[in-house]
Coordinates of C-alpha atoms in Angstrom, one line a residue:
M220 CA 14.8 41.3 -1.2
R221 CA 11.4 42.5 -0.1
A222 CA 9.3 40.3 2.1
G223 CA 6.8 38.1 0.3
K224 CA 8.9 37.9 -2.9
K225 CA 10.9 35.0 -4.4
R226 CA 14.4 35.5 -5.8
S227 CA 15.3 33.9 -9.0
V228 CA 18.4 34.0 -11.2
G229 CA 18.4 33.3 -14.9
L230 CA 21.5 32.7 -17.1
S231 CA 21.7 32.5 -20.8
I232 CA 24.9 31.2 -22.6
C233 CA 25.7 31.4 -26.3
S234 CA 29.0 31.0 -28.1
Q235 CA 30.1 34.6 -27.5
K236 CA 28.1 36.0 -24.6
I237 CA 26.8 35.1 -21.1
A238 CA 23.8 37.0 -19.7
M239 CA 22.6 37.1 -16.1
V240 CA 19.3 38.5 -14.8
D241 CA 18.5 38.6 -11.1
V242 CA 14.8 39.1 -10.3
N243 CA 12.3 39.2 -7.5
I244 CA 9.0 37.5 -8.2
G245 CA 5.9 38.6 -6.3
F246 CA 2.9 36.3 -5.3
S247 CA 1.0 37.7 -8.3
G248 CA 3.7 36.8 -10.7
N249 CA 5.1 40.3 -11.2
M250 CA 8.8 40.4 -11.8
E251 CA 11.2 43.1 -10.5
V252 CA 14.7 43.0 -12.1
T253 CA 17.4 43.8 -9.6
H254 CA 20.5 42.9 -11.6
L255 CA 21.2 42.7 -15.3
A256 CA 24.6 41.9 -16.8
I257 CA 26.1 40.6 -20.0
A258 CA 29.8 39.4 -20.3
D259 CA 32.0 38.1 -23.1
I260 CA 33.0 34.5 -23.4
P261 CA 36.5 33.6 -24.9
T262 CA 36.1 32.6 -28.6
D263 CA 37.5 29.1 -28.1
A264 CA 35.3 28.1 -25.1
I265 CA 32.2 27.2 -27.2
I266 CA 32.4 26.1 -30.8
N267 CA 29.1 25.5 -32.8
G268 CA 27.3 24.8 -29.5
S269 CA 29.8 22.3 -28.2
I270 CA 31.7 23.3 -25.0
D271 CA 35.4 22.8 -25.5
N272 CA 36.5 24.5 -22.3
P273 CA 34.1 23.9 -19.5
E274 CA 36.5 25.4 -16.9
I275 CA 36.4 28.8 -18.6
I276 CA 32.6 28.8 -18.7
A277 CA 32.4 27.9 -15.0
E278 CA 34.8 30.7 -14.2
Q279 CA 32.7 33.2 -16.2
I280 CA 29.6 32.1 -14.3
R281 CA 31.3 32.6 -10.9
D282 CA 32.6 36.0 -12.0
I283 CA 29.3 37.3 -13.3
L284 CA 27.4 36.1 -10.1
A285 CA 30.1 37.7 -7.8
I286 CA 30.2 41.0 -9.6
N287 CA 26.4 41.4 -9.3
D288 CA 26.2 40.2 -5.7
T289 CA 24.4 37.0 -6.6
K290 CA 27.0 34.5 -5.6
A291 CA 24.9 33.5 -2.6
I292 CA 22.3 32.1 -5.0
K293 CA 22.2 28.4 -4.7
R294 CA 19.8 27.6 -7.6
I295 CA 19.7 29.0 -11.0
S296 CA 17.9 28.4 -14.3
L297 CA 19.9 28.2 -17.6
S298 CA 19.0 28.6 -21.3
I299 CA 21.5 27.5 -24.0
E300 CA 21.8 27.8 -27.8
D301 CA 19.7 25.5 -30.0
D302 CA 22.6 24.2 -32.0
L303 CA 22.8 20.8 -30.4
T304 CA 19.1 20.5 -29.5
N305 CA 16.0 19.8 -31.5
T306 CA 12.7 21.6 -30.9
R307 CA 9.5 20.3 -32.5
L308 CA 5.7 20.9 -32.3
M309 CA 4.1 17.6 -33.1
T310 CA 0.5 16.4 -33.5
M311 CA -0.1 12.9 -32.2
P312 CA -2.8 10.7 -30.6
S313 CA -3.7 11.5 -27.0
L314 CA -1.5 9.6 -24.5
L315 CA -0.7 9.6 -20.8
D316 CA 2.6 11.3 -19.7
D317 CA 4.6 8.1 -19.2
D318 CA 3.4 6.7 -22.5
M319 CA 4.2 10.0 -24.2
Q320 CA 7.8 10.0 -22.9
E321 CA 8.4 6.5 -24.3
S322 CA 6.7 7.3 -27.6
L323 CA 8.8 10.5 -28.1
I324 CA 12.1 8.7 -27.2
S325 CA 11.3 6.1 -29.8
K326 CA 10.7 8.8 -32.4
V327 CA 14.0 10.8 -31.8
G328 CA 16.4 7.8 -31.8
D329 CA 17.7 8.6 -35.3
Y330 CA 18.0 12.4 -34.9
A331 CA 21.4 13.6 -36.1
I332 CA 22.1 15.7 -33.1
L333 CA 22.2 12.6 -30.9
A334 CA 24.9 10.8 -32.9
G335 CA 24.3 7.6 -30.9
S336 CA 24.1 9.4 -27.5
K337 CA 21.3 8.8 -25.1
P338 CA 18.6 11.5 -25.4
S339 CA 17.6 13.9 -22.7
L340 CA 14.0 14.9 -23.5
D341 CA 11.2 16.9 -22.1
F342 CA 7.8 17.9 -23.5
H343 CA 4.7 20.0 -22.9
I344 CA 1.2 19.3 -24.1
V345 CA 0.1 22.5 -25.8
R346 CA -3.5 21.5 -26.3
R347 CA -5.9 18.5 -26.6
Y348 CA -8.7 18.4 -29.1
N349 CA -11.1 16.0 -30.9
S350 CA -10.4 15.1 -34.5
G351 CA -13.3 13.0 -35.6
P352 CA -13.9 10.1 -33.1
A353 CA -10.3 10.3 -31.7
E354 CA -8.7 12.7 -29.3
R355 CA -5.4 14.2 -30.4
M356 CA -3.0 16.7 -29.0
D357 CA -0.2 19.1 -30.0
V358 CA 3.0 18.4 -28.2
L359 CA 6.0 20.8 -28.0
F360 CA 9.1 18.9 -27.1
V361 CA 12.9 19.4 -26.9
V362 CA 15.6 16.7 -27.2
A363 CA 19.3 17.1 -26.6
P364 CA 22.3 14.7 -26.1
E365 CA 22.4 13.6 -22.5
Q366 CA 26.2 14.1 -22.5
M367 CA 25.8 17.8 -23.3
V368 CA 23.2 18.3 -20.6
N369 CA 25.6 16.6 -18.1
T370 CA 28.4 18.9 -19.1
Y371 CA 26.3 21.9 -18.2
L372 CA 25.3 20.3 -15.0
S373 CA 29.0 19.9 -14.1
I374 CA 29.8 23.5 -15.1
I375 CA 27.1 24.9 -12.9
E376 CA 28.2 22.7 -10.0
S377 CA 31.8 23.9 -10.5
A378 CA 30.4 27.5 -10.1
N379 CA 29.2 26.5 -6.6
T380 CA 25.6 26.6 -7.4
K381 CA 22.9 24.1 -8.6
L382 CA 21.0 23.9 -11.8
M383 CA 17.3 24.0 -11.3
A384 CA 16.2 24.1 -15.0
L385 CA 17.8 23.8 -18.4
E386 CA 16.1 24.9 -21.6
T387 CA 16.8 26.3 -25.0
I388 CA 17.2 30.0 -25.7
P389 CA 14.1 30.2 -28.0
L390 CA 11.8 28.7 -25.4
A391 CA 13.2 31.1 -22.7
I392 CA 12.6 34.0 -25.1
I393 CA 8.9 32.9 -25.6
R394 CA 8.5 32.9 -21.8
A395 CA 10.2 36.3 -21.5
Y396 CA 7.9 37.7 -24.2
L397 CA 4.7 36.4 -22.6
E398 CA 5.8 37.3 -19.0
F399 CA 7.6 40.5 -19.3
I400 CA 8.0 42.1 -22.7
Q401 CA 4.7 42.1 -24.6
S402 CA 2.5 45.1 -24.2
D403 CA -1.2 45.4 -23.6
Q404 CA -1.6 46.5 -27.2
S405 CA 0.0 43.3 -28.6
S406 CA -1.8 41.7 -31.5
E407 CA -3.9 38.5 -31.3
T408 CA -1.6 36.5 -33.6
I409 CA 2.1 37.3 -33.4
M410 CA 5.3 35.8 -35.0
L411 CA 8.5 35.7 -33.0
V412 CA 11.6 35.7 -35.2
I413 CA 14.5 34.5 -33.0
I414 CA 18.0 34.7 -34.5
E415 CA 20.8 33.0 -32.5
E416 CA 24.5 32.8 -33.3
N417 CA 24.4 30.0 -35.8
Q418 CA 20.7 29.4 -36.5
G419 CA 17.3 30.6 -35.5
M420 CA 13.6 29.8 -34.9
I421 CA 10.2 31.1 -36.0
V422 CA 7.4 30.8 -33.6
I423 CA 3.7 31.8 -34.1
L424 CA 1.6 32.6 -31.0
Q425 CA -2.2 32.7 -31.3
N426 CA -3.8 34.1 -28.1
E427 CA -0.5 33.4 -26.2
T428 CA -0.5 29.7 -27.2
V429 CA 2.2 28.2 -29.4
K430 CA 0.6 27.2 -32.8
F431 CA 3.7 26.9 -35.0
V432 CA 7.4 26.2 -34.6
H433 CA 10.0 26.2 -37.4
D434 CA 13.8 26.0 -37.2
I435 CA 15.8 28.2 -39.7
E436 CA 19.3 27.7 -40.8
V437 CA 20.2 31.4 -40.7
G438 CA 22.1 32.8 -37.7
R439 CA 23.6 36.1 -36.6
R440 CA 27.1 35.1 -37.9
E441 CA 25.8 34.5 -41.4
L442 CA 23.9 37.8 -41.5
E443 CA 27.0 39.6 -40.2
A444 CA 29.1 38.0 -42.9
S445 CA 26.7 38.5 -45.9
N446 CA 24.6 41.6 -44.9
D447 CA 21.9 39.8 -46.8
I448 CA 18.4 39.3 -45.4
A449 CA 17.1 37.2 -48.3
D450 CA 17.2 33.8 -46.5
V451 CA 15.5 35.2 -43.4
L452 CA 12.7 36.8 -45.6
S453 CA 12.2 33.5 -47.4
E454 CA 11.8 31.6 -44.1
I455 CA 9.3 34.2 -42.8
R456 CA 7.2 34.2 -46.0
S457 CA 7.1 30.4 -46.2
S458 CA 6.1 30.2 -42.6
L459 CA 3.3 32.7 -43.0
D460 CA 2.0 30.8 -46.1
Y461 CA 2.1 27.5 -44.2
Y462 CA 0.3 28.9 -41.2
K463 CA -2.5 30.4 -43.3
K464 CA -3.0 27.1 -45.1
T465 CA -2.9 25.0 -42.0
F466 CA -5.1 27.3 -39.9
P467 CA -7.5 29.0 -42.5
L468 CA -10.0 30.0 -39.8
E469 CA -7.4 31.7 -37.6
A470 CA -6.5 35.3 -37.7
D471 CA -3.6 36.3 -39.9
V472 CA -0.3 37.3 -38.3
E473 CA -0.5 41.0 -37.6
E474 CA 2.9 41.6 -35.9
I475 CA 6.5 40.3 -36.0
V476 CA 8.7 40.7 -33.0
L477 CA 12.4 40.3 -33.8
F478 CA 14.8 38.9 -31.2
S479 CA 18.4 39.3 -32.5
D480 CA 21.6 40.5 -31.0
S481 CA 22.8 43.6 -32.8
I482 CA 25.0 43.3 -35.9
E483 CA 27.5 46.1 -36.6
D484 CA 26.6 48.1 -39.7
F485 CA 23.6 45.9 -40.4
N486 CA 20.1 46.5 -39.0
V487 CA 18.0 43.3 -39.4
G488 CA 14.8 45.0 -38.2
E489 CA 15.0 47.8 -40.7
N490 CA 15.7 45.4 -43.6
L491 CA 12.6 43.3 -42.6
R492 CA 10.4 46.4 -42.5
A493 CA 11.5 47.4 -45.9
N494 CA 10.5 44.0 -47.4
L495 CA 7.5 42.9 -45.4
N496 CA 4.0 44.5 -45.2
I497 CA 3.7 43.6 -41.5
E498 CA 4.5 45.6 -38.4
I499 CA 8.0 44.7 -37.2
N500 CA 8.9 45.4 -33.5
E501 CA 11.9 44.7 -31.4
P502 CA 11.8 44.1 -27.6
Q503 CA 12.2 47.1 -25.3
L504 CA 12.8 47.2 -21.6
P505 CA 10.1 49.0 -19.6
F506 CA 10.8 52.7 -19.0
D507 CA 10.9 52.3 -15.2
L508 CA 13.6 49.7 -15.5
I509 CA 15.6 52.0 -17.8
A510 CA 15.3 54.8 -15.3
R511 CA 16.4 52.6 -12.4
F512 CA 19.5 51.3 -14.0
G513 CA 20.6 54.4 -15.8
D514 CA 23.9 54.1 -17.6
Q515 CA 23.9 50.3 -17.4
V516 CA 20.9 50.2 -19.9
K517 CA 21.1 53.7 -21.4
N518 CA 21.4 52.1 -24.8
N519 CA 18.5 49.7 -24.0
I520 CA 20.5 46.5 -23.5
L521 CA 17.7 44.4 -24.9
S522 CA 17.9 46.2 -28.2
I523 CA 21.6 45.4 -28.3
F524 CA 21.4 41.9 -26.9
A525 CA 17.8 41.1 -27.5
A526 CA 18.1 37.4 -27.9
I527 CA 20.5 36.5 -25.1
G528 CA 19.2 39.1 -22.7
S529 CA 15.5 38.1 -23.2
A530 CA 16.5 34.5 -22.8
A531 CA 18.1 35.2 -19.4
I532 CA 14.9 37.0 -18.3
G533 CA 12.8 34.1 -19.5
S534 CA 14.9 31.6 -17.6
A535 CA 14.6 33.7 -14.5
A536 CA 10.9 33.7 -14.9
I537 CA 10.6 29.9 -14.5
G538 CA 8.6 29.2 -11.4
S539 CA 6.7 32.5 -11.5
V540 CA 2.9 32.4 -11.5
G541 CA 1.8 33.5 -15.0
H542 CA 2.1 32.3 -18.6
D543 CA 4.0 29.4 -19.8
L544 CA 4.3 28.1 -23.4
A545 CA 0.6 27.2 -23.6
G546 CA -1.0 30.0 -21.5
K547 CA -1.2 27.8 -18.4
E548 CA 0.6 28.3 -15.1
D549 CA 4.0 27.3 -13.7
I550 CA 4.9 24.7 -16.4
A551 CA 8.3 24.7 -18.2
I552 CA 10.2 22.3 -20.5
N553 CA 13.2 21.2 -18.5
L554 CA 16.1 19.1 -19.8
V555 CA 17.7 18.6 -16.4
P556 CA 17.8 14.8 -16.0
C557 CA 15.4 13.0 -13.6
K558 CA 13.1 16.0 -13.3
K559 CA 10.5 14.7 -15.7
E560 CA 11.5 11.1 -15.1
A561 CA 11.0 11.6 -11.3
K562 CA 7.6 13.2 -12.0
I563 CA 6.6 10.4 -14.3
S564 CA 7.9 7.8 -11.8
H565 CA 6.0 9.4 -9.1
V566 CA 2.8 9.5 -11.2
R567 CA 3.4 5.9 -12.3
A568 CA 4.0 4.8 -8.7
R569 CA 0.8 6.5 -7.6
I570 CA -1.1 4.9 -10.5
K571 CA 0.3 1.5 -9.7
A572 CA -0.6 1.9 -6.0
L573 CA -4.1 3.0 -7.0
A574 CA -4.4 0.2 -9.4
L575 CA -3.2 -2.3 -6.8
A576 CA -5.7 -0.9 -4.3
L577 CA -8.5 -1.2 -6.8
V578 CA -7.5 -4.7 -7.8
S579 CA -7.3 -5.6 -4.1
V580 CA -10.8 -4.2 -3.5
V581 CA -12.1 -6.0 -6.6
L582 CA -10.5 -9.3 -5.4
L583 CA -11.9 -8.9 -2.0
L584 CA -15.4 -8.2 -3.4
I585 CA -15.1 -11.3 -5.7
V586 CA -13.8 -13.5 -2.9
G587 CA -16.4 -12.1 -0.5
S588 CA -19.1 -12.7 -3.0
V589 CA -18.0 -16.3 -3.6
I590 CA -17.8 -17.0 0.2
I591 CA -21.2 -15.4 0.7
R592 CA -22.6 -17.5 -2.2
Y593 CA -21.0 -20.7 -0.8
E594 CA -22.1 -20.1 2.7
T595 CA -25.7 -19.2 1.5
K596 CA -25.9 -22.4 -0.5
K597 CA -24.5 -24.3 2.5
I598 CA -27.1 -22.8 4.8
E599 CA -29.8 -23.4 2.3
G600 CA -28.7 -27.1 1.9
N601 CA -28.6 -27.5 5.7
I602 CA -32.1 -26.0 6.0
I603 CA -33.4 -28.3 3.2
Q604 CA -31.7 -31.3 4.9
Q605 CA -33.2 -30.3 8.3
K606 CA -36.6 -30.0 6.7
E607 CA -36.3 -33.4 5.1
Q608 CA -35.1 -34.9 8.4
A609 CA -37.9 -33.2 10.2
I610 CA -40.4 -34.6 7.8
L611 CA -39.0 -38.1 8.1
E612 CA -39.1 -37.8 11.8
I613 CA -42.7 -36.9 11.9
P614 CA -44.5 -40.2 12.5
N615 CA -47.5 -41.1 10.4
P616 CA -50.7 -42.1 12.2
T617 CA -49.8 -45.8 11.9
E618 CA -46.4 -45.2 13.5
V619 CA -48.1 -43.3 16.4
L620 CA -50.5 -46.1 17.0
V621 CA -47.8 -48.7 16.8
A622 CA -45.7 -46.9 19.2
N623 CA -48.5 -46.6 21.7
Q624 CA -49.4 -50.3 21.3
M625 CA -45.8 -51.2 22.0
A626 CA -45.7 -48.8 25.0
Q627 CA -48.8 -50.3 26.7
P628 CA -47.6 -53.9 27.5
S629 CA -44.1 -52.7 28.5
N630 CA -45.5 -50.0 30.8
N631 CA -43.2 -47.4 29.2
V632 CA -43.8 -43.7 29.9
V633 CA -45.5 -42.1 26.9
N634 CA -45.0 -38.5 25.9
A635 CA -47.7 -36.4 27.7
A636 CA -48.8 -34.6 24.6
T637 CA -49.0 -37.7 22.4
K638 CA -50.8 -39.7 25.2
K639 CA -53.4 -36.9 25.6
A640 CA -54.1 -36.9 21.9
V641 CA -54.1 -40.6 21.3
M642 CA -55.6 -42.3 24.4
P643 CA -59.3 -41.3 23.8
I644 CA -58.9 -42.8 20.3
L645 CA -57.4 -46.0 21.7
D646 CA -60.2 -46.4 24.2
S647 CA -62.7 -46.1 21.5
M648 CA -60.7 -48.4 19.2
E649 CA -60.4 -51.0 22.0
K650 CA -64.1 -51.2 22.5
S651 CA -64.6 -51.6 18.7
A652 CA -61.9 -54.2 18.7
Q653 CA -63.6 -56.4 21.3
E654 CA -66.9 -56.3 19.3
G655 CA -65.0 -56.9 16.1
S656 CA -63.2 -59.8 17.5
K657 CA -66.3 -61.6 18.5
L658 CA -67.9 -60.9 15.1
A659 CA -64.7 -62.1 13.2
S660 CA -64.7 -65.3 15.2
Q661 CA -68.4 -66.0 14.4
Q662 CA -67.8 -65.3 10.7
A663 CA -64.8 -67.5 10.5
E664 CA -66.6 -70.4 12.1
Q665 CA -69.5 -69.9 9.8
A666 CA -67.1 -69.9 6.8
L667 CA -65.7 -73.2 7.9
V668 CA -69.1 -74.7 8.1
N669 CA -70.2 -73.4 4.7
E670 CA -66.9 -74.3 2.9
P671 CA -65.3 -77.3 4.6
D672 CA -62.9 -78.0 1.7
K673 CA -61.2 -74.6 1.5
K674 CA -58.4 -73.7 3.9
A675 CA -59.2 -70.9 6.3
T676 CA -57.5 -67.6 5.7
V677 CA -57.9 -66.5 9.4
T678 CA -58.8 -68.5 12.5
S679 CA -59.5 -67.4 16.0
G680 CA -56.3 -69.1 17.2
S681 CA -53.9 -68.2 14.4
R682 CA -53.4 -65.6 11.6
R683 CA -50.8 -67.8 9.8
L684 CA -51.3 -67.8 6.0
S685 CA -51.8 -71.0 4.1
T686 CA -49.1 -72.2 1.7
K687 CA -51.3 -71.2 -1.2
Q688 CA -51.6 -67.7 0.2
Q689 CA -47.9 -67.3 0.8
E690 CA -47.3 -67.8 -2.9
G691 CA -49.8 -65.2 -4.0
I692 CA -49.1 -61.9 -5.9
Y693 CA -51.1 -59.5 -3.8
S694 CA -50.1 -58.2 -0.4
I695 CA -51.4 -55.8 2.2
R696 CA -49.2 -52.8 3.0
I697 CA -49.8 -51.5 6.5
G698 CA -47.1 -48.8 6.7
V699 CA -44.1 -47.0 5.1
F700 CA -41.3 -46.0 7.5
G701 CA -38.3 -43.7 7.1
F702 CA -36.6 -45.0 10.2
K703 CA -35.6 -48.7 10.7
E704 CA -36.6 -48.5 14.4
N705 CA -40.2 -47.8 13.6
A706 CA -40.3 -50.5 11.0
D707 CA -38.8 -53.0 13.4
K708 CA -41.3 -52.1 16.1
T709 CA -44.2 -52.6 13.7
I710 CA -42.8 -56.0 12.5
A711 CA -42.4 -57.1 16.2
L712 CA -45.9 -55.9 17.1
M713 CA -47.5 -57.8 14.1
K714 CA -45.6 -60.9 14.9
S715 CA -46.8 -60.6 18.5
K716 CA -50.3 -60.7 17.1
N717 CA -49.5 -63.9 15.2
Y718 CA -49.2 -62.2 11.8
D719 CA -46.4 -62.8 9.2
P720 CA -45.1 -59.3 8.3
W721 CA -42.3 -58.7 5.8
I722 CA -40.4 -55.7 4.5
K723 CA -39.8 -54.3 1.0
Y724 CA -37.3 -51.6 0.5
K725 CA -38.0 -48.8 -1.9
S726 CA -36.1 -45.4 -2.2
S727 CA -34.6 -45.7 1.3
K728 CA -38.1 -46.3 2.7
R729 CA -39.2 -49.5 4.5
Q730 CA -42.6 -50.8 3.3
V731 CA -44.2 -53.3 5.8
Y732 CA -46.5 -55.8 4.1
I733 CA -48.8 -58.7 5.5
G734 CA -49.3 -61.9 3.5
R735 CA -49.4 -62.9 -0.1
F736 CA -52.8 -63.6 -1.8
E737 CA -53.8 -65.0 -5.1
T738 CA -56.5 -62.5 -5.7
E739 CA -57.1 -58.9 -4.7
K740 CA -60.4 -59.9 -3.2
E741 CA -58.8 -62.4 -0.8
A742 CA -56.4 -59.8 0.3
D743 CA -59.1 -57.2 0.9
Q744 CA -61.1 -59.7 3.0
F745 CA -58.1 -60.5 5.1
G746 CA -57.4 -56.8 5.5
E747 CA -60.9 -56.0 6.7
L748 CA -60.7 -58.8 9.3
M749 CA -57.2 -57.5 10.4
I750 CA -58.5 -54.0 10.8
K751 CA -61.3 -55.2 13.0
E752 CA -58.9 -57.2 15.1
L753 CA -56.3 -54.4 15.2
P754 CA -58.4 -51.2 15.0
W755 CA -55.3 -49.1 15.9
L756 CA -54.2 -49.6 12.3
S757 CA -55.1 -46.5 10.3
G758 CA -55.7 -48.4 7.1
Y759 CA -54.0 -50.6 4.5
I760 CA -53.2 -50.7 0.8
I761 CA -53.4 -53.8 -1.4
Q762 CA -50.6 -53.9 -3.9
K763 CA -49.2 -56.4 -6.4
T764 CA -45.8 -57.5 -5.1
K765 CA -44.8 -59.8 -7.9

């Protein structure tokens, strides 16, 4: 084998013949046939597509590989008769590959060929297209009994080689035509008429894409027995009519290519030409191949064994770079178990892994978002709480003055900043207090002289309230405190000055009041005197307390 080329062996088996093609495939997809052979199979080995003697088939394969120096080949591709398989071209809604596999298996469960056997199935999506708002696709699929497929696997293994791909003869012929047989002058729309031993298939290709597939119940044996082409003509004409009605905008079929092994004393091609007004052609090997093989193909082996020989070439072409059944590259329908399943499992595993990764990312984002939101609210709450705490801890002017008054007799050290700000004010207030005290004493004494029958509200010796005043409804509020310590200091200070303070709680605040008065005027008079005696008080508020 020349360097840079890939060797491939294709086998095709029908009830009477076995064909082998050994090819070299270049990087560009060009095929070079190096060996071509067809051998007979004993008549009792395969009956109606069912293998009755697998040992004989395995021996035939070993012999044909040995004779043509291909016994060292470890992997081969095989095409078999369509008797026990079912090939369909179906239109269905667009699905993913794994869903497609399950959908097709559910559809083929009642096929007669399976007879209760587990199906072996593979498919190829020919095309996807939009039909109204929905996407649809044309799917070409093949189904066969798994037991039959396993039988061929065992036969190939007994021949000391391994089966790489298994397909039907019609599909291998389609590949052979697209890869190797069609000429540059081939028509745009072509019908392939494939006649096997017991049945056949009609395929219409439009621009090298499968557009129509139809099984026919006429095979080479029936034609050989009847020498009558009528049934084949009927199938061809009905297929042409159906295609024209189904695809009215597509070009008409301009050429028919016939794939049929030769029948003694009956020429299928000539009979078709005599009855159809369409060009009829039969596959021919390239002239350079005929010259190279000489006597081996002097009668043009594909003209004699067009169906099985072309199928062997098509099977050998699997894996080449070029056309497949839909004009794309390197894709084939393969009934070998686990090939498609492994691919789907691999795809499914990748999808699951990707989905799991995406779900993990989404969950992380969600959890992260919740955590960030929670932490943000927590921080905001802490900030608000700290602000409220800071506000509560800020002393009002009365608290500052009370604190300083309490600090003076006890000689406590006062904060430098507070002392600097408050001391000038206290000095001024002390002077005013001395003058106010003298004036208050004079006014109180004068009030006693003018109203001897009324109890004094304030005296120079005591600020105790009369019984009547203690039962009044008005009180003087001198401060509101957030902290108990500040309220207690104020209470103690006022008591030290001979006042009777009391506390009223409201909304977690401590309101410090002085006295109870019958009238607002009495309370106001008392408050003015108190401010004069205690000028460090910033002010007061008279409120009803009952």
